[in-house]
Coordinates of C-alpha atoms in Angstrom, one line a residue:
M25 CA 104.4 115.1 112.6
K26 CA 103.3 112.7 115.3
K27 CA 105.8 110.4 116.9
F28 CA 104.5 107.3 115.2
Q29 CA 105.1 108.8 111.8
S30 CA 108.7 109.6 112.6
T31 CA 109.2 106.1 113.9
C32 CA 107.6 104.6 110.8
I33 CA 109.7 106.8 108.5
A34 CA 112.9 105.6 110.1
S35 CA 111.8 102.0 110.1
A36 CA 110.7 102.1 106.4
L37 CA 114.0 103.6 105.2
T38 CA 116.2 101.4 107.4
C39 CA 114.4 98.1 106.5
G40 CA 114.0 99.2 102.9
F41 CA 117.7 100.0 102.2
A42 CA 118.6 96.7 103.8
F43 CA 117.3 95.1 100.6
T44 CA 118.8 97.5 98.1
T45 CA 121.6 97.2 95.8
P46 CA 123.7 100.3 94.7
L47 CA 121.5 102.8 92.9
S48 CA 122.0 102.8 89.1
A49 CA 120.0 104.4 86.4
A50 CA 117.6 105.6 89.1
E51 CA 114.5 107.6 88.1
F52 CA 113.1 110.3 90.4
E53 CA 109.9 112.2 89.9
V54 CA 107.9 114.7 92.0
T55 CA 104.2 115.5 91.3
G56 CA 101.4 116.9 93.3
F57 CA 98.5 119.4 93.5
V58 CA 97.3 122.4 95.4
E59 CA 93.5 122.4 95.8
P60 CA 91.4 125.3 97.2
E61 CA 88.0 124.3 98.4
L62 CA 84.7 126.2 99.0
Q63 CA 81.8 124.7 101.0
V64 CA 78.3 126.2 101.2
F65 CA 75.7 125.0 103.7
P66 CA 72.3 126.5 102.9
N67 CA 70.8 125.7 106.3
R68 CA 71.8 127.0 109.7
G69 CA 73.6 124.3 111.8
N70 CA 72.2 122.5 114.9
V71 CA 75.3 123.5 116.9
A72 CA 76.3 127.0 118.0
G73 CA 79.3 128.3 116.1
Q74 CA 78.7 126.4 112.9
K75 CA 79.1 128.5 109.8
Q76 CA 77.2 128.5 106.5
F77 CA 80.4 129.1 104.5
N78 CA 83.7 127.5 104.8
S79 CA 87.0 127.5 102.8
S80 CA 90.1 125.5 103.0
V81 CA 93.2 124.6 100.9
A82 CA 94.8 121.1 100.5
L83 CA 98.3 120.2 99.4
E84 CA 99.5 116.7 98.3
V85 CA 102.9 115.8 97.0
T86 CA 104.1 112.5 95.5
A87 CA 107.8 111.8 95.3
E88 CA 108.9 108.5 93.6
L89 CA 112.3 107.0 93.3
F90 CA 112.7 103.9 91.0
W91 CA 115.8 101.8 90.4
D92 CA 116.9 98.2 89.7
N93 CA 114.8 98.2 86.5
G94 CA 111.7 99.3 88.5
D95 CA 112.0 96.3 90.9
Q96 CA 112.8 98.6 93.8
F97 CA 111.2 101.9 94.6
I98 CA 110.3 104.3 97.3
V99 CA 107.1 106.4 97.3
F100 CA 106.5 109.4 99.7
K101 CA 103.1 111.0 99.6
P102 CA 102.4 113.7 102.4
F103 CA 99.0 115.4 102.6
A104 CA 97.9 118.5 104.5
R105 CA 94.8 120.7 104.7
L106 CA 94.3 124.2 106.2
D107 CA 90.7 124.8 107.1
Q108 CA 89.0 128.2 107.9
N109 CA 86.6 127.0 110.7
D110 CA 87.4 123.5 111.8
D111 CA 90.5 123.0 113.8
N112 CA 90.3 119.2 113.5
R113 CA 90.1 119.5 109.7
T114 CA 93.3 121.4 109.7
H115 CA 95.5 118.4 109.7
A116 CA 98.5 116.6 108.1
D117 CA 99.0 113.0 107.3
I118 CA 101.5 110.8 105.5
R119 CA 99.3 108.9 103.0
E120 CA 102.2 106.8 101.8
L121 CA 105.9 106.3 102.7
K122 CA 106.9 102.9 101.5
Y123 CA 109.8 100.9 100.2
T124 CA 108.8 98.1 97.7
Y125 CA 111.0 95.3 96.4
V126 CA 109.8 93.0 93.6
N127 CA 111.5 89.6 93.1
G128 CA 109.8 87.5 90.4
D129 CA 106.3 86.5 91.7
W130 CA 106.9 88.1 95.1
E131 CA 106.5 91.7 96.3
F132 CA 107.6 93.0 99.7
R133 CA 106.5 96.4 101.1
V134 CA 107.4 98.2 104.3
G135 CA 106.3 101.6 105.6
I136 CA 103.1 103.5 105.4
D137 CA 100.7 102.5 102.6
K138 CA 97.0 102.5 101.5
V139 CA 95.1 99.3 100.5
F140 CA 91.6 99.1 99.2
W141 CA 89.3 96.1 99.2
G142 CA 85.7 96.0 97.8
V143 CA 83.5 96.3 94.7
T144 CA 80.3 98.1 95.6
E145 CA 79.5 101.8 95.1
V146 CA 78.2 103.1 98.4
A147 CA 79.0 100.8 101.4
H148 CA 82.6 99.6 101.4
L149 CA 82.0 96.9 104.0
V150 CA 85.2 94.8 103.5
D151 CA 87.7 97.7 103.2
I152 CA 89.3 97.4 106.6
I153 CA 93.1 97.9 106.4
N154 CA 93.2 101.7 106.4
Q155 CA 91.4 104.0 108.8
T156 CA 88.8 106.5 107.5
D157 CA 89.8 110.2 107.2
Q158 CA 86.2 111.4 108.0
V159 CA 87.1 115.1 108.0
E160 CA 87.9 114.8 104.3
S161 CA 84.8 113.0 103.1
L162 CA 81.6 111.5 104.5
D163 CA 81.6 108.6 102.0
G164 CA 84.4 106.8 103.7
E165 CA 86.6 106.8 100.6
E166 CA 89.4 109.0 102.0
K167 CA 91.8 107.1 104.1
L168 CA 94.7 107.7 106.5
G169 CA 98.1 106.1 105.8
Q170 CA 98.6 102.8 107.6
P171 CA 101.9 101.5 108.9
M172 CA 102.5 98.0 107.7
I173 CA 104.7 95.2 106.5
S174 CA 103.2 93.3 103.6
V175 CA 104.0 90.4 101.3
S176 CA 102.2 89.6 98.1
T177 CA 102.7 86.7 95.7
V178 CA 101.1 86.0 92.3
Q179 CA 100.7 82.3 91.6
D180 CA 98.9 80.3 88.8
F181 CA 96.1 79.6 91.3
G182 CA 95.6 83.2 92.6
I183 CA 97.1 86.1 94.5
F184 CA 98.0 85.9 98.2
D185 CA 98.5 89.1 100.3
F186 CA 99.7 89.1 103.9
Y187 CA 99.8 92.1 106.2
L188 CA 101.3 92.9 109.6
L189 CA 99.8 96.2 111.0
P190 CA 101.9 97.3 114.1
Y191 CA 100.2 100.6 114.8
F192 CA 96.5 101.7 114.9
R193 CA 95.2 105.0 113.5
E194 CA 92.2 106.6 115.2
R195 CA 89.5 108.0 113.0
T196 CA 89.5 111.7 112.5
F197 CA 86.3 113.7 113.4
Q198 CA 85.1 117.2 112.9
S199 CA 85.4 119.7 115.8
R200 CA 82.4 121.2 117.5
G201 CA 82.2 124.0 114.9
G202 CA 82.9 121.8 111.9
R203 CA 80.3 120.7 109.3
P204 CA 79.0 118.2 108.5
A205 CA 79.4 116.8 111.9
F206 CA 77.6 115.0 114.8
D207 CA 75.5 117.3 117.0
I208 CA 77.2 115.8 120.0
P209 CA 81.0 116.1 119.5
V210 CA 83.4 113.2 119.7
D211 CA 85.9 113.5 122.5
E212 CA 89.0 111.8 121.2
S213 CA 90.9 112.6 124.4
Q214 CA 88.8 109.9 126.2
T215 CA 89.3 107.2 123.5
M216 CA 89.1 103.6 124.8
Y217 CA 90.4 100.3 123.4
G218 CA 89.6 96.7 123.8
T219 CA 93.2 95.8 124.5
K220 CA 95.8 97.0 127.0
D221 CA 98.3 97.6 124.1
K222 CA 95.9 100.3 122.7
R223 CA 97.4 101.7 119.5
R224 CA 100.3 99.3 119.5
N225 CA 98.3 96.1 119.2
L226 CA 99.7 94.0 116.4
D227 CA 96.9 93.4 113.9
F228 CA 97.2 91.1 110.9
A229 CA 95.2 90.4 107.8
T230 CA 95.4 88.1 104.8
R231 CA 93.6 88.0 101.5
Y232 CA 93.2 85.6 98.5
S233 CA 92.0 86.9 95.2
N234 CA 91.6 85.3 91.7
T235 CA 89.7 85.6 88.5
F236 CA 87.6 82.7 87.3
E237 CA 86.5 83.5 83.7
D238 CA 84.0 86.4 84.3
W239 CA 84.2 86.4 88.1
D240 CA 86.6 88.3 90.3
V241 CA 86.7 86.9 93.8
G242 CA 88.4 88.0 97.0
I243 CA 88.4 86.2 100.4
A244 CA 90.0 87.9 103.4
Y245 CA 90.5 87.5 107.2
F246 CA 91.3 90.3 109.6
Q247 CA 92.1 90.1 113.3
G248 CA 92.9 93.1 115.5
T249 CA 91.6 96.5 116.4
G250 CA 88.3 97.4 114.6
R251 CA 88.5 100.5 112.5
D252 CA 84.9 101.4 113.2
P253 CA 84.5 102.9 116.7
V254 CA 81.6 102.2 119.0
F255 CA 80.3 105.5 120.5
I256 CA 79.6 105.6 124.3
P257 CA 77.8 108.6 125.8
G258 CA 79.8 110.6 128.3
L259 CA 80.8 114.0 129.6
D260 CA 83.9 116.1 129.0
S261 CA 85.9 117.9 131.6
G262 CA 83.3 120.8 131.6
G263 CA 80.3 118.5 132.1
N264 CA 79.1 118.8 128.5
P265 CA 77.7 115.7 126.7
V266 CA 80.2 114.0 124.3
L267 CA 80.6 110.7 122.4
I268 CA 83.5 108.6 123.6
P269 CA 85.0 106.3 120.9
L270 CA 85.7 102.7 121.8
Y271 CA 87.8 100.6 119.4
P272 CA 87.1 96.9 120.2
Q273 CA 89.1 93.9 119.2
I274 CA 87.5 92.0 116.3
K275 CA 87.8 88.9 114.1
Q276 CA 86.4 89.3 110.6
A277 CA 86.1 87.0 107.6
S278 CA 84.9 88.7 104.4
I279 CA 84.2 88.0 100.7
D280 CA 83.9 90.3 97.7
I281 CA 82.7 89.2 94.3
Q282 CA 82.3 91.0 90.9
A283 CA 81.1 89.4 87.7
T284 CA 81.5 91.2 84.3
M285 CA 79.2 90.1 81.6
D286 CA 78.8 92.2 78.5
G287 CA 77.4 95.6 79.8
W288 CA 76.5 94.1 83.2
L289 CA 78.4 94.2 86.5
Y290 CA 77.2 92.0 89.3
K291 CA 78.6 93.0 92.7
F292 CA 78.6 91.6 96.2
E293 CA 80.6 92.0 99.4
G294 CA 79.9 91.1 103.0
F295 CA 81.5 89.9 106.2
W296 CA 81.0 87.9 109.4
R297 CA 82.4 89.7 112.4
R298 CA 82.9 88.8 116.1
E299 CA 83.0 92.0 118.2
L300 CA 82.3 92.6 121.9
G301 CA 81.3 89.0 122.5
E302 CA 78.7 89.0 119.7
E303 CA 78.6 87.8 116.1
R304 CA 77.0 89.7 113.3
I305 CA 76.8 89.8 109.5
Q306 CA 76.6 92.7 107.1
A307 CA 76.3 92.5 103.3
T308 CA 75.7 94.6 100.3
G309 CA 75.3 93.8 96.6
G310 CA 73.7 95.0 93.4
I311 CA 74.0 95.5 89.7
E312 CA 75.3 98.1 87.3
Y313 CA 74.4 98.2 83.6
T314 CA 76.1 100.5 81.1
F315 CA 74.6 101.8 77.9
Y316 CA 77.6 102.4 75.6
Q317 CA 77.8 105.3 73.1
I318 CA 74.3 106.5 73.7
F319 CA 72.6 108.4 70.8
D320 CA 75.6 107.5 68.6
T321 CA 78.0 109.6 70.7
A322 CA 81.1 108.8 72.8
N323 CA 79.0 109.1 76.0
D324 CA 78.3 106.1 78.3
L325 CA 75.4 105.9 80.8
G326 CA 75.4 103.5 83.7
I327 CA 72.5 102.5 85.9
V328 CA 73.4 101.4 89.5
A329 CA 71.2 99.5 91.9
E330 CA 72.3 98.1 95.3
Y331 CA 71.0 96.9 98.6
I332 CA 72.7 97.2 102.0
W333 CA 71.7 94.8 104.9
D334 CA 72.7 94.4 108.6
D335 CA 71.5 91.4 110.5
R336 CA 71.0 93.6 113.6
G337 CA 68.3 95.6 111.9
A338 CA 68.1 99.3 112.7
N339 CA 70.8 100.3 115.2
N340 CA 72.8 103.3 116.4
A341 CA 76.1 101.9 115.1
N342 CA 75.3 101.6 111.4
A343 CA 73.3 104.0 109.3
F344 CA 72.8 101.4 106.6
A345 CA 70.8 98.4 107.9
N346 CA 68.0 98.0 105.4
D347 CA 68.8 100.5 102.6
A348 CA 68.3 100.7 98.8
V349 CA 70.7 102.5 96.5
A350 CA 69.9 103.9 93.0
G351 CA 72.2 105.8 90.8
L352 CA 73.2 107.1 87.4
R353 CA 76.8 107.3 86.2
W354 CA 77.5 109.4 83.0
T355 CA 80.9 109.4 81.4
A356 CA 81.7 111.6 78.4
N357 CA 84.8 109.7 77.4
D358 CA 86.4 113.0 76.3
E359 CA 89.9 114.3 76.7
A360 CA 88.8 116.3 79.7
S361 CA 87.7 113.1 81.6
T362 CA 84.2 114.6 82.2
A363 CA 82.0 112.4 84.5
L364 CA 79.0 112.7 86.7
L365 CA 77.5 110.4 89.4
L366 CA 74.0 110.9 90.9
A367 CA 73.1 108.5 93.7
S368 CA 70.3 108.2 96.3
V369 CA 70.2 106.0 99.4
V370 CA 66.8 105.3 101.0
D371 CA 66.2 103.7 104.4
L372 CA 63.4 101.2 103.7
D373 CA 62.3 101.3 107.3
T374 CA 62.0 105.1 107.9
Q375 CA 62.1 106.4 104.3
A376 CA 65.0 108.7 105.2
A377 CA 67.0 109.6 102.2
S378 CA 70.4 111.0 101.3
I379 CA 71.1 112.3 97.8
S380 CA 74.6 112.9 96.4
L381 CA 75.9 114.4 93.2
E382 CA 79.5 114.2 92.1
A383 CA 80.8 115.9 88.9
E384 CA 84.4 116.3 87.7
R385 CA 86.2 117.6 84.7
R386 CA 89.8 118.5 83.7
F387 CA 90.6 121.9 82.2
G388 CA 93.8 122.0 80.2
D389 CA 96.7 119.9 81.3
D390 CA 97.0 121.3 84.9
Y391 CA 93.5 121.9 86.4
F392 CA 90.9 119.5 87.7
V393 CA 87.6 120.7 89.0
S394 CA 85.2 118.7 91.1
L395 CA 81.7 119.6 92.4
E396 CA 79.9 117.7 95.1
A397 CA 76.5 118.2 96.6
R398 CA 74.8 116.2 99.4
I399 CA 71.2 116.5 100.6
F400 CA 69.6 114.7 103.6
E401 CA 65.8 114.4 103.6
N402 CA 63.2 113.0 106.0
V403 CA 65.7 111.8 108.6
P404 CA 64.1 110.9 112.0
R405 CA 65.8 111.5 115.3
S406 CA 66.4 107.7 115.7
D407 CA 68.6 107.6 112.6
L408 CA 72.4 107.9 112.9
L409 CA 72.3 110.5 110.1
F410 CA 70.0 112.8 112.0
S411 CA 73.0 114.9 113.0
F412 CA 73.5 115.7 109.3
S413 CA 69.9 116.6 108.6
D414 CA 70.7 120.3 108.6
D415 CA 74.1 119.9 106.9
D416 CA 73.1 119.8 103.2
F417 CA 76.1 121.2 101.4
V418 CA 77.6 122.1 98.0
Q419 CA 81.4 121.7 97.7
L420 CA 83.7 123.0 94.9
R421 CA 87.3 122.0 94.6
V422 CA 89.8 123.3 92.0
A423 CA 93.0 121.4 91.9
R424 CA 96.2 122.8 90.2
Y425 CA 98.5 119.9 89.4
F426 CA 102.3 120.2 89.0

């Protein structure tokens, strides 16, 4: 493992056990899964060496130790993938290695952890604590573990969370032969930062959340190294064109709101950000309505509609600047947890579209199968998604849990 991971492991365990009392009536549990994956790309890639078939296998283990009536616990969750064609996708990460101590209305955590903020379906604009593990998924929902110290308190007037983030994680990108990937590869060896401390800049964040009758509201502030890189054109040591990631310092204030009213969900999230001397705003919002027990069955059908907006207009840094989202979510509500999500995102300026299908079902007690398909249509060269225009794919994963 990388040096920072070893350092964080030692810090987590040392700081954690400083709070502990002698272990009594401790509970220890190990779970996990092994997940083979097959990917099929119907079209030939834009880059030499890209394959139309790819296979890989992933392993994730979760070890949990609880004691002190559950008020103290340690969670260790390593993850690894071995990929057939993409050296960058062959990687390992510690998703979680944290010690947690609960004392009444207060909770203290130290180590490596994952935190999610946000309410909308497609663009997770306010989710900024963890870095995106882009080789795992294009939708930004897979995250790298983040070293942190956090404190949370639950009060009558809301929940307050505080985070110190002492080490920055760079985003992972596919290699030159990987798919789906940028046509021009990202050269991580030339990564630049907006501060002399680089990865060791001390970031911090805080969030207030509360429920007001039907409304769930979260207000947050983040200051530190931005998780979204700015790409600068450059050359590698061989004179080949590459993209050089720059991680600037940012200040960001955000809000996320969700209202639940009968079968309706109303969602909004957005932020104000100061970055590279400029200020900008991004926002997304929409509705979701669920038809329960359709045709007198246990099945539910949800209709999703969202809009994504960037005050900069069309730009090379954000693929979603004036985009509409439409989707259907079907849930069988059966013992096998069968579910399906079909969604389409359309650029209202260029009519470029991306279509995604996600289906999942459990078989027996130990197997979970997921199928994903993505199609990119009518994407112009000026669009950030143009690199993926020939990277339509179907992906099958079969997880064996233990």
